XYZ file of C-alpha atoms in Angstrom:
780
model
C 172.273 5.308 -148.910
C 170.169 6.741 -146.112
C 166.404 6.490 -146.046
C 166.250 10.119 -147.182
C 168.507 9.300 -150.166
C 166.254 6.371 -151.124
C 163.155 8.591 -151.007
C 164.744 11.422 -152.989
C 166.412 9.327 -155.705
C 164.064 6.369 -156.149
C 160.662 6.487 -154.448
C 159.649 10.084 -155.235
C 160.668 9.767 -158.935
C 158.703 6.482 -159.197
C 155.553 8.150 -157.783
C 155.988 11.126 -160.133
C 156.549 8.843 -163.103
C 153.157 7.231 -162.336
C 151.549 10.616 -162.984
C 150.980 11.821 -159.417
C 151.116 15.616 -159.043
C 153.839 15.977 -156.421
C 152.642 19.499 -155.508
C 148.937 18.735 -155.046
C 148.400 14.973 -154.733
C 151.386 13.960 -152.587
C 152.241 15.034 -149.036
C 155.714 14.090 -147.834
C 156.582 13.720 -144.140
C 152.884 14.085 -143.360
C 152.353 14.657 -139.613
C 148.809 13.794 -138.613
C 149.050 14.032 -134.813
C 150.630 16.677 -132.603
C 152.261 14.248 -130.151
C 150.903 13.556 -126.687
C 151.541 16.254 -124.073
C 153.492 14.636 -121.235
C 153.100 16.353 -117.859
C 156.060 16.148 -115.498
C 155.383 18.030 -112.282
C 154.394 21.493 -113.513
C 156.379 21.109 -116.746
C 155.187 19.709 -120.064
C 156.894 18.132 -123.053
C 155.538 16.750 -126.321
C 155.883 13.136 -127.343
C 156.634 12.236 -130.947
C 153.948 12.957 -133.522
C 152.854 10.250 -135.940
C 154.260 10.970 -139.383
C 153.816 9.143 -142.681
C 156.624 9.251 -145.258
C 154.109 9.808 -148.088
C 150.347 10.324 -148.061
C 148.749 10.235 -151.530
C 145.392 11.916 -152.140
C 142.713 11.060 -154.693
C 141.503 14.605 -154.091
C 141.771 17.150 -151.276
C 140.850 15.606 -147.903
C 140.443 12.177 -149.501
C 143.694 10.193 -149.028
C 143.876 6.913 -150.883
C 147.393 5.529 -150.294
C 150.260 5.628 -147.826
C 153.920 4.843 -148.593
C 156.552 4.024 -145.973
C 160.235 4.035 -146.966
C 163.199 2.115 -145.577
C 166.901 2.245 -146.404
C 168.352 -0.266 -148.882
C 169.838 -2.483 -146.168
C 166.293 -3.648 -145.376
C 163.720 -5.672 -147.298
C 161.194 -3.830 -149.470
C 158.404 -4.898 -147.077
C 160.196 -3.774 -143.898
C 157.971 -0.707 -143.608
C 154.678 -2.509 -144.228
C 153.641 -2.973 -140.599
C 154.051 0.737 -139.942
C 152.319 1.586 -143.215
C 149.341 -0.607 -142.267
C 149.210 0.886 -138.774
C 149.052 4.407 -140.201
C 146.660 3.347 -142.983
C 144.252 1.967 -140.383
C 144.408 5.142 -138.292
C 143.972 7.384 -141.357
C 141.313 5.150 -142.962
C 143.358 4.750 -146.158
C 142.646 1.717 -148.426
C 146.118 1.125 -149.951
C 149.464 0.780 -148.142
C 152.909 0.555 -149.768
C 156.403 -0.163 -148.471
C 159.659 0.333 -150.416
C 163.428 0.145 -149.995
C 164.162 1.799 -153.336
C 164.423 -1.491 -155.252
C 160.696 -2.209 -155.521
C 157.301 -1.668 -153.875
C 155.175 -4.044 -151.799
C 151.458 -3.158 -152.046
C 148.774 -4.124 -149.492
C 145.151 -3.720 -150.536
C 143.153 -3.300 -147.306
C 139.853 -3.920 -149.134
C 140.893 -7.405 -150.306
C 143.606 -8.190 -147.744
C 146.028 -9.174 -150.511
C 149.636 -8.099 -151.146
C 151.705 -7.988 -154.317
C 155.201 -6.985 -155.406
C 155.730 -4.158 -157.940
C 158.750 -2.792 -159.753
C 159.503 0.913 -159.473
C 157.929 1.402 -162.920
C 154.707 -0.341 -161.889
C 153.561 2.042 -159.152
C 149.826 2.624 -159.833
C 148.433 5.929 -161.057
C 145.915 7.983 -159.091
C 143.138 6.952 -161.499
C 144.055 3.255 -161.210
C 143.832 3.288 -157.419
C 140.556 5.192 -157.420
C 138.966 2.832 -159.969
C 140.042 -0.163 -157.891
C 138.645 1.440 -154.746
C 135.318 2.266 -156.426
C 135.048 -1.287 -157.802
C 136.062 -3.101 -154.596
C 133.894 -0.873 -152.387
C 130.975 -1.345 -154.837
C 130.348 2.393 -155.265
C 127.775 3.417 -157.895
C 128.265 6.492 -160.165
C 125.550 8.326 -158.205
C 127.301 7.538 -154.922
C 130.654 8.551 -156.397
C 129.264 11.978 -157.275
C 128.229 12.577 -153.655
C 131.544 11.278 -152.291
C 133.527 13.552 -154.614
C 131.774 16.733 -153.469
C 134.563 18.926 -151.971
C 134.839 20.306 -148.445
C 134.160 23.957 -147.674
C 137.399 25.920 -147.636
C 138.347 29.588 -147.871
C 141.893 30.938 -147.773
C 142.944 31.200 -144.127
C 140.365 28.680 -142.885
C 141.327 25.762 -140.683
C 141.567 22.385 -142.386
C 140.043 19.244 -140.877
C 142.191 17.050 -138.645
C 142.552 13.455 -139.739
C 139.785 12.132 -137.454
C 137.363 14.895 -138.481
C 138.045 14.024 -142.112
C 137.356 10.336 -141.429
C 134.121 11.196 -139.579
C 132.937 13.400 -142.456
C 133.951 10.954 -145.203
C 132.431 7.920 -143.501
C 129.181 9.780 -142.852
C 128.908 11.038 -146.426
C 129.720 7.546 -147.748
C 127.115 5.972 -145.432
C 124.477 8.412 -146.716
C 125.558 7.746 -150.310
C 125.038 4.036 -149.548
C 121.478 4.710 -148.413
C 121.957 4.620 -144.618
C 119.446 7.002 -143.023
C 120.347 6.764 -139.320
C 123.944 7.489 -138.349
C 125.783 7.772 -135.024
C 129.095 9.656 -134.712
C 130.983 9.436 -131.401
C 133.626 12.116 -130.834
C 135.134 13.172 -127.512
C 134.350 16.587 -126.081
C 136.689 19.201 -127.519
C 137.385 17.396 -130.801
C 135.236 19.622 -133.019
C 131.885 17.863 -133.422
C 130.166 21.024 -134.653
C 132.854 21.751 -137.264
C 132.526 18.135 -138.409
C 128.743 18.532 -138.647
C 129.196 21.702 -140.716
C 131.415 19.944 -143.272
C 128.953 17.035 -143.518
C 126.040 19.418 -144.115
C 128.015 21.563 -146.568
C 129.109 18.669 -148.782
C 125.621 17.128 -148.918
C 123.988 20.536 -149.416
C 126.355 21.525 -152.246
C 125.861 18.135 -153.896
C 122.115 18.877 -153.929
C 121.394 15.689 -151.993
C 120.154 17.462 -148.867
C 118.384 20.789 -149.308
C 116.561 21.354 -146.007
C 118.629 20.813 -142.854
C 117.686 20.889 -139.158
C 120.393 21.127 -136.485
C 119.111 20.366 -132.961
C 120.930 21.265 -129.741
C 119.903 21.317 -126.087
C 121.240 24.716 -124.959
C 120.856 28.221 -126.332
C 124.555 28.900 -125.980
C 125.361 25.890 -128.182
C 123.062 27.141 -130.933
C 124.416 30.692 -130.699
C 128.065 29.528 -130.736
C 127.308 27.386 -133.779
C 125.687 30.248 -135.717
C 128.543 32.723 -135.213
C 131.390 30.230 -135.523
C 131.300 26.986 -137.506
C 128.031 27.600 -139.394
C 128.841 31.205 -140.394
C 129.219 30.325 -144.132
C 125.489 29.439 -144.099
C 124.469 32.887 -142.796
C 122.434 33.811 -145.914
C 120.368 30.607 -145.867
C 120.315 29.930 -142.109
C 117.841 30.778 -139.338
C 117.369 30.050 -135.653
C 113.866 28.881 -134.753
C 112.581 31.097 -131.936
C 109.211 31.831 -130.364
C 107.833 28.710 -132.029
C 107.592 30.578 -135.363
C 108.696 28.487 -138.329
C 109.594 30.162 -141.622
C 109.876 27.687 -144.495
C 111.944 29.997 -146.753
C 115.336 29.061 -145.243
C 117.494 26.023 -145.954
C 119.450 25.497 -142.706
C 117.518 25.645 -139.416
C 118.891 25.580 -135.860
C 116.680 24.933 -132.863
C 116.538 23.803 -129.239
C 114.953 20.376 -129.411
C 112.835 20.783 -126.281
C 111.425 24.087 -127.599
C 110.731 22.610 -131.004
C 109.105 19.561 -129.422
C 106.879 21.669 -127.160
C 104.193 19.969 -125.104
C 101.621 17.388 -126.110
C 98.942 19.179 -128.108
C 101.238 22.172 -128.716
C 104.129 20.924 -130.799
C 105.710 23.554 -133.105
C 107.488 20.989 -135.289
C 104.105 19.870 -136.676
C 103.897 23.192 -138.595
C 106.213 21.501 -141.110
C 105.244 18.507 -143.236
C 106.949 15.234 -142.207
C 109.080 15.281 -145.373
C 110.132 18.964 -145.060
C 113.643 18.219 -143.722
C 115.866 15.758 -145.545
C 118.744 15.988 -143.035
C 118.481 16.284 -139.237
C 121.516 16.432 -136.933
C 121.136 16.063 -133.156
C 124.038 17.530 -131.187
C 124.833 16.033 -127.756
C 122.284 13.321 -128.514
C 123.012 11.423 -125.284
C 121.215 14.039 -123.202
C 117.994 13.539 -125.087
C 117.549 10.057 -123.680
C 117.306 11.101 -120.038
C 113.872 11.522 -118.488
C 111.526 14.017 -120.154
C 114.375 15.272 -122.380
C 113.516 12.369 -124.661
C 111.148 14.797 -126.356
C 113.663 14.985 -129.219
C 112.572 11.454 -130.107
C 109.133 12.800 -131.026
C 110.760 15.228 -133.446
C 112.887 12.554 -135.102
C 110.028 10.088 -135.375
C 107.760 12.743 -136.948
C 110.369 13.547 -139.627
C 111.383 9.911 -140.101
C 110.396 9.646 -143.766
C 112.034 7.700 -146.572
C 114.175 10.594 -147.819
C 115.275 11.931 -144.414
C 118.698 11.222 -142.923
C 119.171 11.548 -139.156
C 122.634 11.920 -137.601
C 123.441 11.867 -133.876
C 126.610 13.518 -132.559
C 127.741 12.664 -129.064
C 130.781 12.413 -126.854
C 129.150 10.092 -124.309
C 126.204 8.045 -125.526
C 126.400 5.592 -122.627
C 124.412 6.791 -119.618
C 123.700 3.707 -117.556
C 125.387 0.553 -116.387
C 122.400 -1.360 -117.728
C 123.686 -2.605 -121.072
C 121.354 -2.388 -124.070
C 121.646 -2.696 -127.829
C 121.932 0.462 -129.908
C 118.283 0.849 -130.648
C 117.724 4.005 -132.680
C 120.799 5.190 -134.574
C 122.645 1.889 -134.859
C 126.362 1.225 -134.434
C 128.582 4.319 -134.782
C 130.144 4.809 -138.203
C 133.181 6.265 -136.417
C 134.429 6.699 -132.845
C 137.159 9.110 -131.736
C 137.645 8.723 -128.011
C 138.991 10.933 -125.232
C 142.001 8.618 -124.890
C 142.770 8.883 -128.614
C 142.503 12.675 -128.448
C 144.961 12.865 -125.546
C 147.333 10.313 -127.130
C 147.349 12.296 -130.383
C 148.057 15.551 -128.540
C 144.838 17.261 -129.627
C 143.327 17.219 -126.130
C 144.835 18.304 -122.836
C 145.934 15.587 -120.390
C 145.050 15.928 -116.731
C 146.449 15.552 -113.239
C 144.103 14.321 -110.534
C 144.282 15.424 -106.902
C 142.119 13.308 -104.625
C 141.489 15.101 -101.351
C 139.904 13.357 -98.390
C 138.099 15.323 -95.656
C 137.771 13.729 -92.227
C 133.972 13.944 -92.102
C 133.709 12.506 -95.617
C 135.958 9.545 -94.902
C 134.957 8.855 -91.306
C 131.341 10.021 -91.378
C 129.628 12.408 -88.957
C 127.102 11.529 -86.263
C 125.578 14.381 -84.242
C 125.335 13.997 -80.501
C 121.865 13.113 -79.249
C 119.509 16.076 -79.113
C 121.737 18.298 -81.296
C 119.953 21.074 -83.155
C 121.041 22.963 -86.241
C 121.422 26.760 -86.581
C 117.653 27.065 -87.183
C 116.784 25.141 -84.043
C 115.769 21.997 -85.978
C 116.364 18.724 -84.145
C 118.851 16.734 -86.258
C 117.943 13.140 -86.973
C 120.275 10.884 -85.000
C 122.164 8.822 -87.574
C 125.530 8.748 -89.294
C 125.853 11.161 -92.211
C 128.355 10.456 -94.989
C 129.783 12.013 -98.139
C 126.555 11.559 -100.095
C 124.574 13.435 -97.446
C 126.749 16.549 -97.178
C 125.179 19.616 -98.816
C 122.250 17.481 -99.882
C 120.718 16.598 -96.516
C 123.068 18.201 -94.037
C 125.256 21.273 -94.453
C 128.462 21.723 -92.485
C 129.736 25.251 -93.047
C 133.314 24.312 -92.139
C 133.332 21.727 -94.905
C 132.510 24.361 -97.545
C 135.151 26.677 -96.074
C 137.802 23.921 -96.067
C 137.156 23.149 -99.750
C 137.323 26.866 -100.620
C 140.601 27.220 -98.684
C 142.197 24.282 -100.527
C 141.104 25.610 -103.947
C 142.522 29.022 -103.101
C 145.760 27.538 -101.779
C 146.230 25.659 -105.048
C 145.552 28.732 -107.185
C 147.930 30.876 -105.113
C 150.659 28.302 -105.653
C 150.021 28.025 -109.413
C 148.028 30.829 -111.079
C 145.338 32.860 -109.353
C 143.821 33.806 -112.684
C 143.527 30.254 -113.993
C 139.919 29.738 -115.121
C 138.282 27.426 -112.582
C 134.916 25.632 -112.472
C 133.644 24.271 -109.152
C 130.868 21.688 -109.566
C 128.514 21.650 -106.578
C 125.560 19.563 -105.399
C 122.871 22.106 -106.251
C 122.198 25.838 -106.548
C 122.255 26.453 -102.776
C 125.595 24.697 -102.468
C 126.958 26.666 -105.449
C 125.954 29.915 -103.704
C 127.552 28.919 -100.390
C 130.726 27.878 -102.226
C 130.782 31.197 -104.083
C 130.565 33.068 -100.794
C 133.306 30.965 -99.188
C 135.594 31.534 -102.185
C 134.924 35.277 -102.080
C 136.010 35.361 -98.433
C 139.186 33.384 -99.216
C 139.988 35.716 -102.127
C 138.774 39.021 -100.747
C 141.896 40.839 -101.997
C 141.092 40.072 -105.634
C 137.329 40.404 -105.156
C 137.985 43.903 -103.815
C 139.686 44.725 -107.126
C 136.882 43.185 -109.187
C 133.731 41.654 -107.722
C 133.431 39.324 -110.718
C 136.590 37.386 -109.755
C 134.274 34.749 -108.211
C 130.759 34.245 -109.605
C 127.957 31.714 -109.518
C 126.690 30.663 -112.950
C 123.497 28.636 -112.547
C 120.224 28.414 -114.420
C 118.336 30.652 -111.992
C 120.946 33.430 -111.895
C 120.640 36.056 -114.658
C 123.710 38.007 -113.543
C 125.880 34.905 -113.620
C 124.562 33.670 -116.955
C 125.149 37.130 -118.417
C 128.858 36.695 -117.628
C 129.133 33.286 -119.299
C 130.535 34.753 -122.513
C 133.216 36.598 -120.531
C 134.135 33.399 -118.697
C 134.498 31.627 -122.046
C 136.399 34.528 -123.657
C 140.113 33.729 -123.656
C 140.965 37.424 -123.523
C 138.751 38.191 -120.523
C 140.223 37.892 -117.023
C 136.862 37.903 -115.203
C 135.036 35.857 -114.053
C 137.968 33.665 -113.003
C 136.341 31.187 -110.605
C 132.770 30.067 -111.202
C 130.585 27.818 -109.088
C 127.827 25.814 -110.747
C 125.684 22.721 -110.424
C 124.634 21.406 -113.837
C 124.734 24.388 -116.178
C 128.368 24.017 -117.198
C 128.458 20.238 -117.517
C 128.009 20.180 -121.294
C 128.745 22.114 -124.424
C 130.290 25.250 -122.932
C 133.638 25.733 -124.640
C 136.067 27.059 -121.991
C 139.436 26.527 -123.656
C 141.433 28.182 -120.878
C 139.888 26.176 -118.015
C 142.852 24.882 -115.988
C 141.155 23.680 -112.803
C 138.014 21.579 -112.389
C 136.835 21.009 -108.824
C 134.496 18.117 -108.114
C 132.447 18.671 -104.971
C 129.319 16.930 -106.188
C 128.242 13.291 -105.911
C 128.491 12.186 -109.542
C 127.648 8.601 -110.437
C 126.660 9.134 -114.056
C 129.473 8.177 -116.434
C 127.983 10.541 -119.017
C 127.949 13.500 -116.656
C 131.468 12.681 -115.485
C 132.790 12.585 -119.061
C 131.049 15.836 -119.886
C 132.504 17.561 -116.828
C 136.006 16.331 -117.645
C 135.376 17.615 -121.157
C 135.251 21.179 -119.817
C 139.006 20.950 -119.285
C 140.246 18.843 -122.206
C 140.463 21.651 -124.733
C 144.013 22.779 -125.457
C 145.034 26.423 -125.609
C 148.819 26.453 -125.837
C 148.822 30.107 -126.909
C 147.377 31.078 -123.506
C 149.479 28.630 -121.500
C 146.887 25.834 -121.252
C 148.651 22.520 -121.962
C 147.080 20.391 -119.229
C 144.506 20.795 -116.498
C 144.038 19.661 -112.924
C 141.053 17.853 -111.449
C 140.638 18.469 -107.726
C 138.330 15.767 -106.423
C 136.703 16.072 -102.972
C 134.031 13.385 -103.486
C 136.007 10.419 -104.879
C 134.338 10.968 -108.253
C 137.609 10.191 -110.058
C 137.063 6.521 -109.175
C 135.085 6.517 -112.430
C 138.380 6.756 -114.353
C 138.950 3.123 -113.373
C 135.598 2.052 -114.819
C 136.204 0.102 -118.053
C 133.292 2.027 -119.546
C 135.084 5.371 -119.126
C 136.453 5.147 -122.643
C 134.596 2.103 -123.828
C 132.332 1.448 -126.774
C 129.163 3.551 -126.863
C 125.833 2.067 -125.849
C 122.475 3.768 -126.287
C 120.683 3.907 -122.950
C 117.409 2.226 -122.109
C 114.490 4.638 -122.398
C 112.930 5.527 -119.075
C 109.167 5.825 -118.677
C 107.780 9.299 -117.969
C 108.507 10.127 -114.334
C 110.685 7.035 -113.859
C 114.224 6.941 -112.497
C 117.331 6.081 -114.503
C 118.635 2.601 -113.596
C 121.814 2.725 -111.529
C 121.538 6.424 -110.659
C 121.118 8.361 -107.460
C 118.285 10.832 -107.754
C 119.099 14.030 -109.593
C 122.460 12.920 -110.945
C 121.717 12.254 -114.606
C 122.845 15.687 -115.752
C 119.503 16.395 -117.431
C 118.551 19.910 -118.536
C 116.248 20.426 -115.569
C 118.429 18.696 -113.011
C 119.164 21.237 -110.333
C 120.016 24.467 -112.165
C 116.491 25.558 -112.972
C 114.701 25.699 -109.660
C 114.921 27.976 -106.644
C 116.926 26.984 -103.626
C 117.821 23.600 -105.032
C 114.267 22.348 -105.432
C 114.433 21.711 -109.186
C 113.048 18.614 -110.784
C 116.369 16.827 -110.428
C 115.605 16.458 -106.722
C 119.080 17.418 -105.516
C 117.869 19.422 -102.583
C 115.589 16.881 -101.009
C 116.090 15.515 -97.514
C 114.626 12.338 -98.995
C 113.990 9.052 -97.284
C 113.509 10.229 -93.687
C 109.840 11.144 -94.045
C 110.493 14.841 -93.310
C 110.169 17.992 -95.357
C 111.801 17.051 -98.701
C 113.262 20.575 -99.138
C 114.706 20.832 -95.611
C 118.422 20.601 -94.944
C 120.086 20.673 -91.555
C 122.826 23.285 -91.260
C 125.663 23.335 -88.739
C 128.246 26.033 -88.049
C 129.997 24.464 -85.039
C 131.557 21.306 -86.526
C 135.244 21.248 -87.518
C 136.386 19.742 -90.829
C 139.959 19.111 -91.906
C 141.895 17.468 -94.733
C 143.364 14.149 -93.614
C 144.404 12.648 -96.931
C 145.682 14.071 -100.206
C 147.126 12.255 -103.189
C 148.204 13.356 -106.658
C 147.491 10.678 -109.239
C 149.654 10.247 -112.323
C 149.055 8.559 -115.644
C 151.582 6.670 -117.759
C 152.416 7.191 -121.454
C 149.477 4.931 -122.358
C 147.121 7.150 -120.348
C 146.604 4.486 -117.663
C 146.504 5.333 -113.977
C 149.730 4.484 -112.121
C 148.527 2.389 -109.203
C 151.909 1.651 -107.598
C 154.073 4.219 -105.825
C 155.691 6.786 -108.095
C 159.139 5.741 -106.821
C 158.544 2.052 -107.628
C 157.077 2.921 -111.009
C 160.098 5.100 -111.870
C 162.602 2.477 -110.716
C 160.915 -0.209 -112.823
C 160.910 1.945 -115.965
C 164.552 3.010 -115.618
C 165.708 -0.567 -115.073
C 163.685 -1.658 -118.091
C 165.869 0.706 -120.150
C 169.169 0.143 -118.282
C 169.352 -3.275 -116.636
C 172.294 -2.422 -114.359
C 174.120 0.530 -112.848
C 177.153 -0.166 -115.033
C 175.073 -0.077 -118.226
C 173.541 3.248 -117.235
C 176.877 4.837 -116.212
C 178.538 3.699 -119.444
C 175.681 5.084 -121.555
C 175.672 8.369 -119.622
C 179.424 8.844 -120.095
C 179.405 7.956 -123.792
C 176.441 10.165 -124.716
C 177.698 13.696 -125.294
C 174.256 15.269 -125.022
C 172.698 14.039 -121.782
C 169.373 15.457 -122.908
C 169.026 12.590 -125.422
C 169.087 10.034 -122.574
C 166.624 12.029 -120.471
C 164.201 12.525 -123.377
C 164.289 8.787 -124.134
C 163.416 8.050 -120.500
C 160.535 10.534 -120.621
C 159.114 8.755 -123.637
C 159.242 5.519 -121.632
C 157.119 7.179 -118.941
C 159.823 8.039 -116.380
C 158.442 10.865 -114.203
C 161.625 12.474 -112.834
C 160.207 15.993 -112.597
C 157.116 14.755 -110.766
C 159.368 13.155 -108.134
C 160.889 16.543 -107.336
C 157.711 17.346 -105.482
C 159.213 15.221 -102.707
C 161.233 17.569 -100.456
C 164.230 15.243 -100.109
C 164.630 14.937 -103.883
C 164.073 18.490 -105.122
C 167.780 19.500 -105.068
C 169.009 16.485 -107.058
C 169.670 16.601 -110.765
C 168.357 13.916 -113.121
C 171.571 11.853 -112.941
C 171.451 11.572 -109.146
C 167.713 10.957 -109.130
C 168.265 7.990 -111.438
C 171.194 6.623 -109.425
C 169.337 6.990 -106.145
C 165.911 5.684 -107.190
C 166.869 2.909 -109.604
C 170.165 1.687 -108.192
C 170.027 2.709 -104.487
C 173.134 4.918 -104.746
C 173.721 7.710 -102.196
C 172.883 10.954 -104.037
C 174.740 14.264 -104.278
C 172.863 17.527 -104.696
C 173.636 19.797 -107.627
C 175.336 22.231 -105.217
C 177.587 19.466 -103.851
C 178.621 18.399 -107.347
C 179.347 22.007 -108.370
C 181.490 22.559 -105.251
C 183.447 19.364 -105.982
C 184.279 20.676 -109.461
C 185.566 23.923 -107.951
C 187.651 22.041 -105.384
C 189.330 19.959 -108.076
C 190.330 23.186 -109.842
C 189.311 22.253 -113.410
C 187.936 25.675 -114.337
C 191.026 27.435 -112.987
C 193.013 25.997 -115.880
C 191.294 28.673 -118.012
C 191.840 32.433 -117.848
C 189.798 35.631 -118.087
C 186.562 35.354 -120.111
C 186.836 31.575 -120.631
C 187.087 30.941 -116.882
C 184.219 33.321 -116.071
C 182.027 31.628 -118.684
C 182.756 28.164 -117.216
C 182.004 29.471 -113.707
C 178.652 30.818 -114.948
C 177.870 27.517 -116.682
C 178.634 25.660 -113.457
C 176.313 27.982 -111.524
C 173.632 27.492 -114.166
C 173.958 23.717 -113.782
C 173.657 24.092 -109.987
C 170.445 26.100 -110.334
C 168.769 24.532 -113.368
C 170.379 21.201 -114.336
C 172.706 19.678 -116.913
C 170.515 20.096 -120.011
C 170.646 23.887 -119.629
C 174.381 24.102 -120.369
C 174.600 21.784 -123.392
C 175.265 23.252 -126.846
C 176.047 26.884 -127.684
C 172.446 28.148 -127.391
C 173.032 28.914 -123.717
C 175.456 31.678 -124.729
C 172.563 33.637 -126.236
C 170.974 34.143 -122.788
C 171.020 37.663 -121.341
C 173.467 36.861 -118.516
C 176.171 36.096 -121.078
C 175.682 39.336 -123.024
C 178.362 41.100 -120.972
C 180.960 38.916 -122.695
C 179.726 39.831 -126.190
C 178.184 37.665 -128.897
C 178.304 33.839 -128.771
C 180.916 33.968 -131.537
C 183.120 36.261 -129.450
C 182.705 33.980 -126.401
C 183.764 30.801 -128.233
C 186.784 32.697 -129.585
C 187.899 33.184 -125.960
C 188.342 29.393 -125.937
C 190.106 29.415 -129.305
C 187.233 28.256 -131.495
C 183.831 26.546 -131.308
C 185.310 23.028 -131.122
C 187.526 23.988 -128.200
C 184.552 25.596 -126.421
C 182.474 22.402 -126.839
C 185.430 20.308 -125.665
C 185.713 22.516 -122.551
C 181.997 22.068 -121.806
C 182.256 18.297 -122.340
C 185.151 18.157 -119.865
C 183.103 20.300 -117.442
C 180.232 17.772 -117.630
C 182.675 14.916 -117.076
C 184.025 16.740 -114.003
C 180.493 17.266 -112.663
C 179.778 13.544 -112.774
C 183.071 12.258 -111.398
C 182.354 9.887 -108.508
């Protein structure tokens, strides 16, 4: 019997016999990831999703057991390793494996295994009682844990990691923990997770007064109209420092609520007024004077108050410290996990080197800038450009390269250009307008600057975020768009700012990681002009979170350049780049701290450009793409003979090519090389892995015609084979396999697919003819 037979005839009946409701308690073939998006050149494919044979629920959104099935040729425990792997990912306490003869049970709470007959499979109540006993859950705690999620017909349901985050948080609170840290990558639904946590605790009557703190108005407003909408009758936004105690759910900007010393609005409430406080993007509150949120938390830190921190990037400094306020995270869902699961968009990185950046620039003695200022005689490097010295040609070169990329891909792809400061963002906007004057003539909002000092730009932020709005398309910014702004359709992120903060880097990358397949967003590109992407190699990029060391008032963050912490006031709040972040300063030379030299007579050109690729594990490929591909092909097929034999025996070549893709072979990416773009996958493999002289698709098609195979057929059959051969020459072998190709418009002139296969005699004879055609194509 097959595995499916075993499940249908033995395992499912055994689970039903134990009293499980197969319609409500049991999910079969339960897919809990979407499968990683694999980018090959400009094409994307999906890897396999993770799928459990059975997931058994104690109640909705509370899975308690997983069952993996194997066919009867294998031992009953053959599926246990996979069951345990999935159980760990899904946070499920009991794992079972079966071959239809019996069950093997693994209790993850005790670490013990036992063998059961088919009649001994435990009931739902049995498993729950064991879980409650082994986890030492009191009746009062059980009542809180059992409070259901919010759900209305048509609503989204939580993904597996959101469910784990909610359940672990609720359980921690039920166990008396009053400070909780949740780490979830940007774009994974922290606010929706927070809503479900609040709702369950609020409905259970455990938490009646809730405060949700954020650091940007747009984050609060998005939360009110989206995820928190079910609270609309009991919810208010604290504004103008007026606090109304009649509501139950409050949203506020933490720096407004904190106020200034001697004028602190939060003191209008008694310390025990709120029994649940959630801080969104908590990492930002630790930088410089933004630590004002700490005053709020400490004021409301009473016995009955629970405080939860949500963050994507709690680590802000290379100076390691213990987690001092919220404690160890109860759950972490990282950027890497999100990309591996297929819930976040993967990225391509283009590192572009400009000559002045890589070689430095030293003005000739006595050189003056466009304002007649004598330029200090020293060598200026990448960190100085646009901060201490402005070279107009550099800005123009960056704008040209951005425009060139968009013209080659999609000119209406939403793009964010991160600049040094407000002045730089304005110069970049102007340069991009000049490079895209044709589209700016049609609509002046095609390129806009969105910075803290610019009302017109900020007024267009909603349109930039709106998936249905074409304009603005390209925006330049400094700090304003580093966090929280949900731009699902953002396809290009340009880094032209000196970023050393790992937190800021993660937040910027987070602007692109949201998927929007419906609108054609399956991956995004990072165009790096300042070597910021070196931070990908830092082991802390996706490492364990660490709360940063508090900095004294007015002090600098350890390990940072000035103005690069990504704080609320860092660069997007002042005029002309003189905000408190200090980005505009000339600094260190004893001159006017706001002065910048500006030159319009220095040439700048691109001297180095490299596209970086990542393997199926999400790790950067450090060797050449050719060497990497050769190694991965030979890992699958040790010799040329093995590959040729496999290729000939496999009727559907697509199966071989898909298997190679899953192993990380980047054939489509290699077609970006001019000398390889006309080869099909077969010749690419022969040439790269086994050093065989390649034939182009056109050469192979012409060889088939010369040998006369297709001329053995007449009329419609011959014409169809000729069209299939042309289709192979233009698009590749996988496009002509199967009968689906006959449904394409170019074949309509011959009639329906059924009529076409009849021209060959029948469907089998048509498939035989195509198989022989493929054999002819690949004759030596």
